[in-house]
Short mmCIF file of C-alpha atoms in Angstrom, two decimals:
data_model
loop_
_atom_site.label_atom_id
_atom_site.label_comp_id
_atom_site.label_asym_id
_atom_site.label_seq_id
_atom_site.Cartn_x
_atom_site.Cartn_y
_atom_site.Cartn_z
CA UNK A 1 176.73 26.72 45.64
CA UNK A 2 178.23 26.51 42.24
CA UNK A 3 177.52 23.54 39.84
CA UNK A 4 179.95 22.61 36.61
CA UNK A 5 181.10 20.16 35.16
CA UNK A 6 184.94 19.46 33.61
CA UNK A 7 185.72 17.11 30.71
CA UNK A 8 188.35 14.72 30.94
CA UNK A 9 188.37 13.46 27.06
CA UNK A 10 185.33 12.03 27.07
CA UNK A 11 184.90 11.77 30.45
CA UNK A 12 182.78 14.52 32.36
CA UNK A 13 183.01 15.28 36.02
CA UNK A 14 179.81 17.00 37.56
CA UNK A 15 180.71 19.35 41.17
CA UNK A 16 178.83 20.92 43.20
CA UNK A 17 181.60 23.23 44.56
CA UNK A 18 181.05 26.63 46.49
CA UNK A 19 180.15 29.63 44.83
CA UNK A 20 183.43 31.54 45.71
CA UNK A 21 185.97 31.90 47.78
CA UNK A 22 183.84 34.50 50.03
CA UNK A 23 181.28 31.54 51.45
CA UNK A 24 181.79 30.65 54.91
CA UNK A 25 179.52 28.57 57.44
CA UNK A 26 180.55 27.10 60.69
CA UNK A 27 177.28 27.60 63.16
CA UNK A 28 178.61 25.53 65.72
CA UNK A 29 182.32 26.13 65.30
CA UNK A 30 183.20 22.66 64.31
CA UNK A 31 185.81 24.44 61.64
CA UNK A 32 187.07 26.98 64.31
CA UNK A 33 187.56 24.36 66.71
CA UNK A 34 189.98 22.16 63.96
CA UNK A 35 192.06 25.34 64.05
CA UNK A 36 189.98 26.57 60.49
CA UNK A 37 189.60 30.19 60.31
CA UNK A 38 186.86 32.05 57.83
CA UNK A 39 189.42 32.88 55.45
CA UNK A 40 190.70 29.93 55.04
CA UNK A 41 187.18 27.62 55.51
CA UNK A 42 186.28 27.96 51.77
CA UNK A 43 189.47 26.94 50.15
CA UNK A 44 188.37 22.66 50.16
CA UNK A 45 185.31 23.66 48.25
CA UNK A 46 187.02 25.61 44.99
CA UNK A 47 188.84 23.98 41.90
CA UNK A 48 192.46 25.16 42.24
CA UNK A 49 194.26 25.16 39.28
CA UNK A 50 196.47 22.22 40.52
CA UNK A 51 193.38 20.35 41.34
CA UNK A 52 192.52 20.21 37.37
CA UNK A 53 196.37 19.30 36.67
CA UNK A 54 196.48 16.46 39.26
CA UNK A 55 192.68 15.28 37.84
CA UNK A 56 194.32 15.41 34.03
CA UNK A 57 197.14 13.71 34.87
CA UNK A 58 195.01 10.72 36.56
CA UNK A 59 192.60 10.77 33.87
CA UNK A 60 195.06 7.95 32.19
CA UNK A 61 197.20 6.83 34.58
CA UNK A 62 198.11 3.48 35.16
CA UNK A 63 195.53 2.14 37.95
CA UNK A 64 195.22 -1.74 37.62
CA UNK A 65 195.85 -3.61 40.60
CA UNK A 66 197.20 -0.29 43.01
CA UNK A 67 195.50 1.12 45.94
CA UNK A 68 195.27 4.86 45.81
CA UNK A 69 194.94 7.79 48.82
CA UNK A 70 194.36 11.41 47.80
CA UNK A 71 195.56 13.37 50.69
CA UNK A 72 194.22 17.03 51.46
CA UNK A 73 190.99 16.28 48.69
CA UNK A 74 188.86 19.32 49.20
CA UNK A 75 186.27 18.81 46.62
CA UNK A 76 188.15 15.53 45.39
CA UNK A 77 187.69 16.18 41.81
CA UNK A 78 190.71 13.59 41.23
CA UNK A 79 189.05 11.36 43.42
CA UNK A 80 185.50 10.97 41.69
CA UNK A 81 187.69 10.89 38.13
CA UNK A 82 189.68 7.93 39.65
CA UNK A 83 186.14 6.38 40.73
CA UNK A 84 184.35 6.83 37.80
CA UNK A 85 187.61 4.65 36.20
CA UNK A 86 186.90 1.93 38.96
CA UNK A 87 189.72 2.60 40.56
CA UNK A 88 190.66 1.66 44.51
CA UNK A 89 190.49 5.27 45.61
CA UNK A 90 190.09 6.61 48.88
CA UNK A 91 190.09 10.10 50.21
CA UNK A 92 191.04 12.26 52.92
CA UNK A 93 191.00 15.78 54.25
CA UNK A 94 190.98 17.69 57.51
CA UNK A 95 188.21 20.00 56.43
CA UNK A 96 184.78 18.88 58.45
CA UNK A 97 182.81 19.48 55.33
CA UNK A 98 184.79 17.74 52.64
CA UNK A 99 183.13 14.14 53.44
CA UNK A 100 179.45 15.98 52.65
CA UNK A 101 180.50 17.21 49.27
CA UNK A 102 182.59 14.06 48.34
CA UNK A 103 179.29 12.29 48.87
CA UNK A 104 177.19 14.57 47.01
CA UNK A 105 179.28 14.73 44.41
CA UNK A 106 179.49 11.07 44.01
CA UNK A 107 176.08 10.75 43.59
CA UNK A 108 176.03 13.60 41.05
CA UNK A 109 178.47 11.07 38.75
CA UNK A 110 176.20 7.72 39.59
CA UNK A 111 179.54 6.41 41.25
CA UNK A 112 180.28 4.02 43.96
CA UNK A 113 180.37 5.42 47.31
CA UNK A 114 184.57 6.24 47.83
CA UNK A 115 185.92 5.39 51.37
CA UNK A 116 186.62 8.69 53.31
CA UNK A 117 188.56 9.51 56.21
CA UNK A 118 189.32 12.36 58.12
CA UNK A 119 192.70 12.90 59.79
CA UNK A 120 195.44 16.01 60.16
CA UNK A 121 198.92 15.09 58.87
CA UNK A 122 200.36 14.91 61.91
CA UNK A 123 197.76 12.54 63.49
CA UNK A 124 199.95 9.44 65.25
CA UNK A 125 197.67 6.68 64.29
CA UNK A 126 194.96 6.30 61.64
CA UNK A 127 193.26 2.88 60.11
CA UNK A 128 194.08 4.04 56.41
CA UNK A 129 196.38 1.25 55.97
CA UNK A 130 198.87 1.40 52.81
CA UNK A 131 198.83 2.43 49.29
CA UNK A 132 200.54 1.76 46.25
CA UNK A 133 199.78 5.30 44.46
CA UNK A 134 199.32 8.87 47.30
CA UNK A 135 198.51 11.54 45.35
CA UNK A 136 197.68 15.23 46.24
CA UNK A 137 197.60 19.15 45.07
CA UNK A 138 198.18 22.65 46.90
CA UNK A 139 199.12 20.68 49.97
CA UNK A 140 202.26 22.80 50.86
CA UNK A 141 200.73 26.03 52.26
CA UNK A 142 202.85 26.61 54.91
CA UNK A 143 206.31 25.98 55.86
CA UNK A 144 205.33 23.11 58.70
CA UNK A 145 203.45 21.56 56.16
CA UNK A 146 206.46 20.02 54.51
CA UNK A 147 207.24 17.72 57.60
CA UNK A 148 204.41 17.20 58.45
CA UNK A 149 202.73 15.93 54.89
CA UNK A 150 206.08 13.55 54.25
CA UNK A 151 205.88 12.21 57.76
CA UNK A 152 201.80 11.44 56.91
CA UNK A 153 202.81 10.15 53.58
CA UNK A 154 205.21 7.90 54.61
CA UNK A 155 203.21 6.40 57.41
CA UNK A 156 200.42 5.21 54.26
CA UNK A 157 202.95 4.26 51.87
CA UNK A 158 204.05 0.66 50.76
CA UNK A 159 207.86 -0.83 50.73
CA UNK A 160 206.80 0.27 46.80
CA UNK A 161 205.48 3.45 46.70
CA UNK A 162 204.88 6.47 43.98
CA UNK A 163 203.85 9.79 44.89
CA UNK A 164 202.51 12.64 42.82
CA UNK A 165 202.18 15.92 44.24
CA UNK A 166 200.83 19.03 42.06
CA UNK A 167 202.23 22.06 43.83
CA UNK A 168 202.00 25.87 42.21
CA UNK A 169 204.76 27.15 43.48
CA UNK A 170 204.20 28.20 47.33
CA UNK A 171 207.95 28.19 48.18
CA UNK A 172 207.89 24.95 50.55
CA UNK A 173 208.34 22.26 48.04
CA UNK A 174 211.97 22.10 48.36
CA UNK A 175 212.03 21.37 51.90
CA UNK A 176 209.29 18.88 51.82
CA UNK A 177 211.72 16.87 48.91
CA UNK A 178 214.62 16.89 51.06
CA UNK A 179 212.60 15.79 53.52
CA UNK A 180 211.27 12.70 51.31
CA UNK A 181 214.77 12.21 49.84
CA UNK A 182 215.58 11.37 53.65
CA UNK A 183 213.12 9.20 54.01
CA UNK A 184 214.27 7.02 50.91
CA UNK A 185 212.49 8.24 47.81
CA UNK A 186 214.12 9.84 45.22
CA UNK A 187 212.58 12.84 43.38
CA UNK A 188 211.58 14.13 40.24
CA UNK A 189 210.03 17.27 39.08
CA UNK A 190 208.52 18.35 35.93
CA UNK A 191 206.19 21.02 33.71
CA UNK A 192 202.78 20.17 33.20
CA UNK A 193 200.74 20.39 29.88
CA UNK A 194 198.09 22.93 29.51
CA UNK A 195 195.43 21.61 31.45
CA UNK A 196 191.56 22.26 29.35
CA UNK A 197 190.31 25.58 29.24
CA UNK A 198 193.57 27.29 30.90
CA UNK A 199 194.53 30.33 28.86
CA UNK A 200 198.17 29.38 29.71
CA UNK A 201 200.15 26.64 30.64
CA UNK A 202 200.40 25.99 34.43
CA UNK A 203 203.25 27.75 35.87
CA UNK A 204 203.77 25.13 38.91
CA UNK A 205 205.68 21.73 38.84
CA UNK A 206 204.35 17.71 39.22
CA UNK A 207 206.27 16.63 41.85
CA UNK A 208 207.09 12.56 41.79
CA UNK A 209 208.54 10.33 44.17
CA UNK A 210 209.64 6.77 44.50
CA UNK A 211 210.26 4.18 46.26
#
């Protein structure tokens, strides 16, 4: 394990994240049985760059009076910023171990427990419910991903709906906006600042829809 802690102005986070991307522990193949293989079991429990630009861009956001999902957490640092601002935040990832850190980590930033569930993109029926505000970062690894993640997102979102996505450039965000365009949000795209201690700016895009 790996403990740090990020500043937000004058806001700090404290993780407890994994050491590296070499850790891997799945004694009773609960991971392996979700379809998680050892290289790709460690990559909820890092702090990916776009996890830091989603988490920066949240850090003043407007909050008052929306319900808010982060979809595909992994160590949910947006998540326990958004709680430690009160916010009505819940989380949710596929990874079995996610839900153990969140709640560690929550209790490493004295903050109110934050309503966790977890569920695959393409799962038919949750009890989520809808939000106001979905946000989420890395999400697009593969190319399925993009149907699957706007079909999920659209299942939680309200009549009124904004989404921010953080994505680093994978290749798949294109698809995954036509695919929300057809659904009836529109789209924007922009450049984010330099997030804290980055020795250059962050070369993916904050992806934004509406509806």
């Amino acid at each position: 394990m790996r403990y740090q802690t990020i500043e937000f102005g004058g806001v700090d986070i404290h993780l407890r994240t994994l050491r590296d991307r070499q850790q891997f522990s799945d004694p009773e193949g609960t991971a392996e049985k979700l379809g998680i293989s050892s290289a790709t079991w460690p990559l909820f429990g890092i702090v990916w760059p776009s996890g830091e630009v989603l988490a920066h861009l949240m850090a003043d956001f407007e909050i008052e009076g929306k319900r808010i999902l982060e979809v595909g957490c992994g160590i949910a640092l947006s998540s326990l910023l958004l709680n430690h601002r009160e916010a009505d935040i819940t989380a949710t990832d596929y990874h079995p171990e996610a839900e153990r850190f969140l709640i560690e980590n929550t209790r490493l930033n004295n903050g109110q427990t934050i309503p966790f569930v977890r569920t695959s993109w393409d799962s038919d029926q949750s009890e989520l419910g809808d939000f106001d505000l979905i946000i989420g970062s890395d999400l697009l690894y593969e190319r399925d991903h993009a149907t699957q993640l706007a079909g999920f997102i659209d299942q939680h979102a309200n009549a009124h709906c904004e989404v921010i996505l953080v994505d680093p450039g994978r290749g798949h965000h294109a698809r995954f906006s036509k695919r929300m365009v057809a659904l009836g949000y529109s789209h924007s795209q922009s450049k984010p600042a330099m997030t804290a201690g980055d020795a250059s700016p962050f070369s993916g895009q904050v992806l934004t829809y509406n509806r």
